PDB file of C-alpha atoms in Angstrom:
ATOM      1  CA  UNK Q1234      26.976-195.484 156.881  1.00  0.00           C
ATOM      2  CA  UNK Q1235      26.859-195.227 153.200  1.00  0.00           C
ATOM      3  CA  UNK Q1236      25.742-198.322 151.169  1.00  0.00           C
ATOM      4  CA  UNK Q1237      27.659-197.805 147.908  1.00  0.00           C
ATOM      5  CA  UNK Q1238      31.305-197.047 146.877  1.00  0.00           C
ATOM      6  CA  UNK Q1239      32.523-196.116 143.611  1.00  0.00           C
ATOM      7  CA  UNK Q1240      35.743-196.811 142.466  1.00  0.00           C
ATOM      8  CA  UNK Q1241      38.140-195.021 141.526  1.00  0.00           C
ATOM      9  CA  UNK Q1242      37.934-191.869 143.319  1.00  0.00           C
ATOM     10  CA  UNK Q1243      39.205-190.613 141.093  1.00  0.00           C
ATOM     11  CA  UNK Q1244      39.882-190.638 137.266  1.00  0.00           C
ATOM     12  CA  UNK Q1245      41.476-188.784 134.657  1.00  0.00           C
ATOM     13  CA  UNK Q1246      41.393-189.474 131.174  1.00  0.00           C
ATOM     14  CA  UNK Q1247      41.829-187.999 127.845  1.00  0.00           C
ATOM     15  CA  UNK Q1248      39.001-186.907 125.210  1.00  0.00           C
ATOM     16  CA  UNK Q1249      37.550-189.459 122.869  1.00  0.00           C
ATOM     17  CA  UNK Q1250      38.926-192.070 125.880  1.00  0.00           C
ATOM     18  CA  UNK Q1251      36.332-194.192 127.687  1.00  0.00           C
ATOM     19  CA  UNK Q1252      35.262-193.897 131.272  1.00  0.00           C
ATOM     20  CA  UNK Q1253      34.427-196.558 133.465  1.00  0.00           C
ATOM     21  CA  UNK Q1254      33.142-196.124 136.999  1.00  0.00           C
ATOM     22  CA  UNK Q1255      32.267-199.234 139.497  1.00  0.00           C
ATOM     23  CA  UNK Q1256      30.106-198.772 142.605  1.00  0.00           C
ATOM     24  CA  UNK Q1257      29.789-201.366 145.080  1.00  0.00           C
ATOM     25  CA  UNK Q1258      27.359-201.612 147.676  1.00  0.00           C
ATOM     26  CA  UNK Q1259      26.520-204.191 150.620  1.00  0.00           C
ATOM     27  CA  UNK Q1260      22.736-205.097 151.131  1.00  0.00           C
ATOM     28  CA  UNK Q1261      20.782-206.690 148.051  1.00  0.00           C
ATOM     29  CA  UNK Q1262      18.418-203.531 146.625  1.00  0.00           C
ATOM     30  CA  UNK Q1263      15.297-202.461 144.632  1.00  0.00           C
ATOM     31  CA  UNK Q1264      17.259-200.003 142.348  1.00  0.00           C
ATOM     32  CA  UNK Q1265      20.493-198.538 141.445  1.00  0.00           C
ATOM     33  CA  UNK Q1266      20.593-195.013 140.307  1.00  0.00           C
ATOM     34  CA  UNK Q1267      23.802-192.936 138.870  1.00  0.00           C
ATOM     35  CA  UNK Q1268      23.809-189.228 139.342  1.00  0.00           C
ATOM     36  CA  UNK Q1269      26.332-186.759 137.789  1.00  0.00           C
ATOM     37  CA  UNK Q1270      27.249-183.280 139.753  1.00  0.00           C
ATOM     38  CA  UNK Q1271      29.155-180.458 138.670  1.00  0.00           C
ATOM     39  CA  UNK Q1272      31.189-178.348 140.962  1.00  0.00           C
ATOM     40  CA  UNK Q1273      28.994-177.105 144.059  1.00  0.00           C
ATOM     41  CA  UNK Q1274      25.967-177.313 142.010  1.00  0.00           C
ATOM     42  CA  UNK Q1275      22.946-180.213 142.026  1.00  0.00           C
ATOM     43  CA  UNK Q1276      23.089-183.610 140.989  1.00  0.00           C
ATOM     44  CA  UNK Q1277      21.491-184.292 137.167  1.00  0.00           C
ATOM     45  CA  UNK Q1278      19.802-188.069 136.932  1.00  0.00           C
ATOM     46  CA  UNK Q1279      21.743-190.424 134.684  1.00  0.00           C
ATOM     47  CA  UNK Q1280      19.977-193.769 134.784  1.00  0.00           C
ATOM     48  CA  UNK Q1281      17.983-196.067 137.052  1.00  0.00           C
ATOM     49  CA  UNK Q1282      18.584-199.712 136.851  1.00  0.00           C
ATOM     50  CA  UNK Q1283      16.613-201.970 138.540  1.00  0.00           C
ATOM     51  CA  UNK Q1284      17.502-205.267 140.393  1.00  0.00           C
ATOM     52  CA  UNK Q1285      15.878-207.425 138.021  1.00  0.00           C
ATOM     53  CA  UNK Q1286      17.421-205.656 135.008  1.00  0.00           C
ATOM     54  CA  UNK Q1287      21.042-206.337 133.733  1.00  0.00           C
ATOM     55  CA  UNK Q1288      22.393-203.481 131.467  1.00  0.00           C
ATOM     56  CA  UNK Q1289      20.851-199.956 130.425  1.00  0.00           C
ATOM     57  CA  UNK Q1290      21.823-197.911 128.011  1.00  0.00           C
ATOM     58  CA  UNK Q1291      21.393-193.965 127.597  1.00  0.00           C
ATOM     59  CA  UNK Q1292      23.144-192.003 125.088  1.00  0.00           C
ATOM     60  CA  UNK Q1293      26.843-192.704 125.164  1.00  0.00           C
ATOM     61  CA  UNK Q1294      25.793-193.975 128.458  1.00  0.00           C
ATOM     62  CA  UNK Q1295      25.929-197.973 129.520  1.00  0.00           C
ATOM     63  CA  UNK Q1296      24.935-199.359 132.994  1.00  0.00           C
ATOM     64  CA  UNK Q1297      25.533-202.835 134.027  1.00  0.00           C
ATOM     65  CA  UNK Q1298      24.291-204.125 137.009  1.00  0.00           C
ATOM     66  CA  UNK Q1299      25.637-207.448 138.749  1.00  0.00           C
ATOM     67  CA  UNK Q1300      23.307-207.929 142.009  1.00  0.00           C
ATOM     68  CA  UNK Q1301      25.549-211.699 142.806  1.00  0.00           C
ATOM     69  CA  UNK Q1302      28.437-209.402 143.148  1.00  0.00           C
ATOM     70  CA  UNK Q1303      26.585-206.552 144.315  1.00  0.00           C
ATOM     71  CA  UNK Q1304      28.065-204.041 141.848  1.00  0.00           C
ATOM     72  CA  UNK Q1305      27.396-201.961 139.063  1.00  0.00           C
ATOM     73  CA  UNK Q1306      29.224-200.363 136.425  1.00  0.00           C
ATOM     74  CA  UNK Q1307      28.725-196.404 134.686  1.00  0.00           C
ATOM     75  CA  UNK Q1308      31.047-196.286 131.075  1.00  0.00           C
ATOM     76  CA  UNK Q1309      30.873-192.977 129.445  1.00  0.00           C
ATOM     77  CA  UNK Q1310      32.064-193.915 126.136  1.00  0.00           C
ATOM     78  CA  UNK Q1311      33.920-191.137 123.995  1.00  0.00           C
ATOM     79  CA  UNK Q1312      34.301-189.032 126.568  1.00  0.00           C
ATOM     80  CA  UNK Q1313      34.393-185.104 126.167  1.00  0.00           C
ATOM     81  CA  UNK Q1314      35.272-182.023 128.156  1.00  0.00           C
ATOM     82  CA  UNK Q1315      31.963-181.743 129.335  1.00  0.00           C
ATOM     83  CA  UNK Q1316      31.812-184.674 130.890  1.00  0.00           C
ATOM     84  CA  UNK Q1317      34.309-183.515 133.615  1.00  0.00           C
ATOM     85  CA  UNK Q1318      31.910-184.128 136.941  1.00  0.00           C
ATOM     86  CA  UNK Q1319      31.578-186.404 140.331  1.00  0.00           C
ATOM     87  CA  UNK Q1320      29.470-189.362 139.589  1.00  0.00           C
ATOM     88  CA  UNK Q1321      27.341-191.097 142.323  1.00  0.00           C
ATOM     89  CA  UNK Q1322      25.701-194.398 142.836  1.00  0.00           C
ATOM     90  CA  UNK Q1323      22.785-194.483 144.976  1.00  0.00           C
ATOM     91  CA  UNK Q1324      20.824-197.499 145.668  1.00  0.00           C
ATOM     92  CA  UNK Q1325      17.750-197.707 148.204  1.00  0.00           C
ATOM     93  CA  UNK Q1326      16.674-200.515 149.947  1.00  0.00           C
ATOM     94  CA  UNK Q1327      13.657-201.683 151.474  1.00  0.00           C
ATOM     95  CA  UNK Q1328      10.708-200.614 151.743  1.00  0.00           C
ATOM     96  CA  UNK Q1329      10.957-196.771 151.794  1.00  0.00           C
ATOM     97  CA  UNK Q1330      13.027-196.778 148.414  1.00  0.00           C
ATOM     98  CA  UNK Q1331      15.284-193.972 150.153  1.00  0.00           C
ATOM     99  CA  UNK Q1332      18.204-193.455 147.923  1.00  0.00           C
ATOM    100  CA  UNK Q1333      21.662-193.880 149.500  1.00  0.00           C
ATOM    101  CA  UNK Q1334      24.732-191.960 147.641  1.00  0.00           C
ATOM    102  CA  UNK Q1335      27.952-193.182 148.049  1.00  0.00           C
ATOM    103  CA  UNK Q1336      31.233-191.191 147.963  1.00  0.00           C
ATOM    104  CA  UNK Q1337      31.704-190.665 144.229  1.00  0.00           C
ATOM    105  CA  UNK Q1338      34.002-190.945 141.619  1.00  0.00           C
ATOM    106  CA  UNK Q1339      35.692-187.507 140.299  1.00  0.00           C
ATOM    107  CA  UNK Q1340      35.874-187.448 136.588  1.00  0.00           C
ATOM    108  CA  UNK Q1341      38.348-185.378 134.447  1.00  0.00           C
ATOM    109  CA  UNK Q1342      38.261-184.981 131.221  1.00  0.00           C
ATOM    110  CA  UNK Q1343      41.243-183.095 129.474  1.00  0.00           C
ATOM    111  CA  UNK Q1344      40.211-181.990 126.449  1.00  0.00           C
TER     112      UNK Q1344
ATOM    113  CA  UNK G 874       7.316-178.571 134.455  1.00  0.00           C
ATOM    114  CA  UNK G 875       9.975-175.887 136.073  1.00  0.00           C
ATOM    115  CA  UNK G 876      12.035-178.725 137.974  1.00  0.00           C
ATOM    116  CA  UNK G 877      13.045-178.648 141.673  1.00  0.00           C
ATOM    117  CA  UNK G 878      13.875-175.036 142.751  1.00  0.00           C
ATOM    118  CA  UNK G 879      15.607-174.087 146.407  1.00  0.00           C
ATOM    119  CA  UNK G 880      15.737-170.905 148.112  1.00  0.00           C
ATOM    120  CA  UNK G 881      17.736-169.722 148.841  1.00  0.00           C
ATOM    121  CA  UNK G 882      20.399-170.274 146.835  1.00  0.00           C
ATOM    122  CA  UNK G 883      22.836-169.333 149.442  1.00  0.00           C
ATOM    123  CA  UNK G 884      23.051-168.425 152.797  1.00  0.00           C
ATOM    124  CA  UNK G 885      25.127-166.992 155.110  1.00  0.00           C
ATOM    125  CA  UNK G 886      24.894-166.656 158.813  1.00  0.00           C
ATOM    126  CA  UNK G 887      26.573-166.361 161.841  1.00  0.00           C
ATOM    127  CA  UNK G 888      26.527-169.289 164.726  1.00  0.00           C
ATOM    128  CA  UNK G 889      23.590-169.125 166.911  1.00  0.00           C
ATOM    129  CA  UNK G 890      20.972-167.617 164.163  1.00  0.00           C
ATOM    130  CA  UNK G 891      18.032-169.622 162.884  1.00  0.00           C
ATOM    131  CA  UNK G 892      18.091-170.517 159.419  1.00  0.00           C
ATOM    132  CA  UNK G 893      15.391-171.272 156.852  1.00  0.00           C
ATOM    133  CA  UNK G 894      15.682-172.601 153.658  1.00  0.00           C
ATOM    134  CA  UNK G 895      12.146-173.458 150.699  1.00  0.00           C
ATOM    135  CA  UNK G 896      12.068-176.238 148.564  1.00  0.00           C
ATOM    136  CA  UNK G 897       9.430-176.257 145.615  1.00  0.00           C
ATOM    137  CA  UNK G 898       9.446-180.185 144.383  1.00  0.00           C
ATOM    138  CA  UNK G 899       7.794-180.978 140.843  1.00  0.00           C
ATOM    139  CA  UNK G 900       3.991-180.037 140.951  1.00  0.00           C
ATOM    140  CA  UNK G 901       2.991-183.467 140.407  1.00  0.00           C
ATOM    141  CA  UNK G 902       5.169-185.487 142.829  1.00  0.00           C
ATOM    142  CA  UNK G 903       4.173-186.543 146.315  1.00  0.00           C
ATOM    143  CA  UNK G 904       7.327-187.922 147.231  1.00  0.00           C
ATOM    144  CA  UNK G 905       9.988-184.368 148.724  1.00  0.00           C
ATOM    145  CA  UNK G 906      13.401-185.892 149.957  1.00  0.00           C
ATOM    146  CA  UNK G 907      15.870-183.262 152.129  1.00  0.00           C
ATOM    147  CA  UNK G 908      19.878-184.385 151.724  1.00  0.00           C
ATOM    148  CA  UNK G 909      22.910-182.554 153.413  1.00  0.00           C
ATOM    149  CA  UNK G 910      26.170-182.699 150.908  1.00  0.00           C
ATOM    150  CA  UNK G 911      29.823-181.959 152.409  1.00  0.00           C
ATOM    151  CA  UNK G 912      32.631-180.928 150.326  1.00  0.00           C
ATOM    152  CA  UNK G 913      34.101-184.427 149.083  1.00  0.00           C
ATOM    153  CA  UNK G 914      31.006-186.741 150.078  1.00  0.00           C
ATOM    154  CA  UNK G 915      28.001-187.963 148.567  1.00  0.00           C
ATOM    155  CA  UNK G 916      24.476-186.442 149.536  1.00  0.00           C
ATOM    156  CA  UNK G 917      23.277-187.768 153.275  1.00  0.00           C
ATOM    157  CA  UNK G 918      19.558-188.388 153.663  1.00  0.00           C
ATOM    158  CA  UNK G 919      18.056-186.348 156.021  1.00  0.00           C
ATOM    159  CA  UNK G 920      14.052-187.034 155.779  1.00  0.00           C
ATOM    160  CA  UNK G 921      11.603-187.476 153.320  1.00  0.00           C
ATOM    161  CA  UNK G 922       7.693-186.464 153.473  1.00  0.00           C
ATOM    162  CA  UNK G 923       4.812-188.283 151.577  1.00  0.00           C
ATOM    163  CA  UNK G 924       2.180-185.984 150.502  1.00  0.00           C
ATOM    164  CA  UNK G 925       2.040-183.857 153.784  1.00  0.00           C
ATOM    165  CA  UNK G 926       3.329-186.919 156.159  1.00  0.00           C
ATOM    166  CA  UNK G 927       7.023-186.726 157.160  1.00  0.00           C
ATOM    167  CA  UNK G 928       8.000-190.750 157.189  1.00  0.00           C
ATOM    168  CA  UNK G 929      11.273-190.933 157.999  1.00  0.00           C
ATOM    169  CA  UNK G 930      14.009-189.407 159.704  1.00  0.00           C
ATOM    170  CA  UNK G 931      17.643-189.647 159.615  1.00  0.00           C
ATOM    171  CA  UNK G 932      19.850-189.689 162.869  1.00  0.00           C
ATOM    172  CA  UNK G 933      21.760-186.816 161.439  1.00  0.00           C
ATOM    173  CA  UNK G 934      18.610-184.652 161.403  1.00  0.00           C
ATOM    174  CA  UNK G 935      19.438-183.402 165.263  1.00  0.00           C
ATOM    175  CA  UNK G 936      16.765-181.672 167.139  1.00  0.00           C
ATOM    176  CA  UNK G 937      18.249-178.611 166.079  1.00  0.00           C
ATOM    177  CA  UNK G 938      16.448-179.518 162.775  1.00  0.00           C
ATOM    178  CA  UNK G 939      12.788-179.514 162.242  1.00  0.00           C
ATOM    179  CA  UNK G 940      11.317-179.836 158.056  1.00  0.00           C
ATOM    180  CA  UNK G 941       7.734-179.082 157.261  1.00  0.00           C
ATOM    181  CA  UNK G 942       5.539-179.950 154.451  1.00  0.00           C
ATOM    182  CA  UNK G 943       2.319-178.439 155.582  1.00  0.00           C
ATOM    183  CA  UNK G 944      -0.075-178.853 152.478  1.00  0.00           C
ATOM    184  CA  UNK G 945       1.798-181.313 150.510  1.00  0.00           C
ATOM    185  CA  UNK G 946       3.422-179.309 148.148  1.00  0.00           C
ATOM    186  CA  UNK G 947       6.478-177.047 149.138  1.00  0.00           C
ATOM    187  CA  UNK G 948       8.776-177.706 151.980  1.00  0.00           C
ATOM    188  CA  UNK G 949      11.279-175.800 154.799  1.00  0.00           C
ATOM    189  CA  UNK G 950      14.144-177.329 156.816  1.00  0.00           C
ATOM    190  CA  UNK G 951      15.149-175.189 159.454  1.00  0.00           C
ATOM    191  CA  UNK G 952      18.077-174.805 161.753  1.00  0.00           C
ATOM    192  CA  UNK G 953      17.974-173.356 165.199  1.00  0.00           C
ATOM    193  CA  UNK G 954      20.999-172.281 166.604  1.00  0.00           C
ATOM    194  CA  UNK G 955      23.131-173.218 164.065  1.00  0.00           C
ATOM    195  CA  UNK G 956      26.821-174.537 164.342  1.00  0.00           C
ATOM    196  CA  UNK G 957      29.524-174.045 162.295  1.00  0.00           C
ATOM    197  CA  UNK G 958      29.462-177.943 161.671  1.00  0.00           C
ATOM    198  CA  UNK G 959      25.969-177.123 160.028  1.00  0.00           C
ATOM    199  CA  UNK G 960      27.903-175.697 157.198  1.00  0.00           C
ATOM    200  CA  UNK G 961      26.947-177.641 154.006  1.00  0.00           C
ATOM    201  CA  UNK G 962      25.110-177.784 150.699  1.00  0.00           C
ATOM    202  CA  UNK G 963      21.237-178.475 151.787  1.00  0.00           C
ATOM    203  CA  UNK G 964      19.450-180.788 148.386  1.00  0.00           C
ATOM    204  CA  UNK G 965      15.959-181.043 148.334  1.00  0.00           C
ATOM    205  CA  UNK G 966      14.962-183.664 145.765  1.00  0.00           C
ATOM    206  CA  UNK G 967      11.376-184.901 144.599  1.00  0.00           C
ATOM    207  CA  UNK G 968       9.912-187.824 142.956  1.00  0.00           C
ATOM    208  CA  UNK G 969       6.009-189.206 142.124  1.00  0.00           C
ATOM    209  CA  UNK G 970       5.950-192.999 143.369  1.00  0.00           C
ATOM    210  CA  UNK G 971       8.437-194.889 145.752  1.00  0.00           C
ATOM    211  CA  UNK G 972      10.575-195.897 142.924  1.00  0.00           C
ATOM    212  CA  UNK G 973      10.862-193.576 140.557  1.00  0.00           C
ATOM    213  CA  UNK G 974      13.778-191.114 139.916  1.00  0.00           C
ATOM    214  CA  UNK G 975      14.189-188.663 142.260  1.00  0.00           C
ATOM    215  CA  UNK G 976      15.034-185.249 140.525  1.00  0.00           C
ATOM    216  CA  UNK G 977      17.157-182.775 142.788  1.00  0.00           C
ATOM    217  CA  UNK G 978      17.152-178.798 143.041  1.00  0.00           C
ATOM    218  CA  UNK G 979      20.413-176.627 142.973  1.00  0.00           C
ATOM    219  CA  UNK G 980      20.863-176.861 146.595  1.00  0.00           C
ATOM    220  CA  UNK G 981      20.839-174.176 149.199  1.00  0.00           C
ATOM    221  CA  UNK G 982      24.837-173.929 150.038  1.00  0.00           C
ATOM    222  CA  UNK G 983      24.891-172.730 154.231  1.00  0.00           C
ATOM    223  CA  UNK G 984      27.291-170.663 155.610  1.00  0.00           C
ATOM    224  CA  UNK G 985      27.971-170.271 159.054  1.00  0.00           C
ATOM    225  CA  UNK G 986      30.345-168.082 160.554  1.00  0.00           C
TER     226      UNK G 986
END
């Protein structure tokens, strides 16, 4: 079973518009990481949040992290073309630190 | 540092054949992590090795599936008699400690006829 879901699965937005992706997941964790995939190829690191950390930022990147609601937030701000991916949560739990993905959110960007 | 590389890249066979696929993780890490990705879904674990020492396996890796990382440093999943539902984009991923970022090859996209 997978431990996080973003939300939406998908978006579609204009350029220069701001993104915002939401991933819930069920069991408290160590960390949260987002990933970003283009079509049929690997997934690129984003950011890794921690539990005991709130907010990240990387770029035109910002990563919130809410572990009372057990959710965390990706904006992409001023979005462009480029951007146009899947973006996954993964958190891992326990002692193993295994990384669990969840479904994704689908991100277009029309330029 | 030349990142995670797979091999192949893709792979095509027909139902019944064995399949092999490499993964070269980062020099330095000691952590290699093997993920199956379906068209529309996130990556599914399938096991992860420690140094040499495989810790963990996922009930999806069937006995079909065997992954070896004899000396530590690269890895192979295989498939024996492969299935049709075995069709799928195979990630190998690395990372050094327990909680760092885990940084994932291109994949190793499986065909099977």
């Amino acid at each position: 079973s997978q431990q996080g879901e973003e939300d939406p699965q998908a978006l579609s937005i204009q350029e220069g518009e701001n993104a915002t992706m939401n991933c819930s997941y069920k069991t408290s964790i160590n960390n949260l990481q987002w990933y970003r995939q283009n079509s049929g190829r690997g997934l690129v690191h984003l950011i890794l949040i921690r539990s005991n950390e709130r907010e990240k930022h990387s770029g035109r990147l910002r990563v919130t992290l809410d572990t009372s609601k057990k959710s965390s937030s990706l904006l992409i701000t001023a979005s462009r073309a480029a951007d146009t991916a899947s973006y996954f949560c993964a958190t891992d739990t326990g002692g193993s630190y295994i990384p669990t993905f969840g479904r994704g959110t689908s991100l277009i960007v029309h330029p | 540092d030349t990142g995670v590389s797979q091999d192949p890249r893709h792979k095509i066979t027909k139902r019944g054949q064995n399949v092999t696929f490499r993964c070269d993780p980062i020099s330095e890490h000691n952590r290699l992590y093997w993920y199956r990705q379906t068209l529309g879904q996130g990556p599914e674990f399938l096991t992860y090795f420690q140094n040499e020492a495989q810790l963990e396996k996922s009930r999806l890796l069937s006995d079909r599936f065997s992954a070896e990382r004899p000396k530590g440093s690269f890895s192979t999943l295989e498939i024996q008699r492969t299935e049709q539902g075995d069709s799928a984009m195979y990630l190998c991923a690395s990372s050094g400690l327990a909680a760092d970022t885990q940084y994932f090859g291109p994949g190793t996209r499986l065909t099977v006829l």
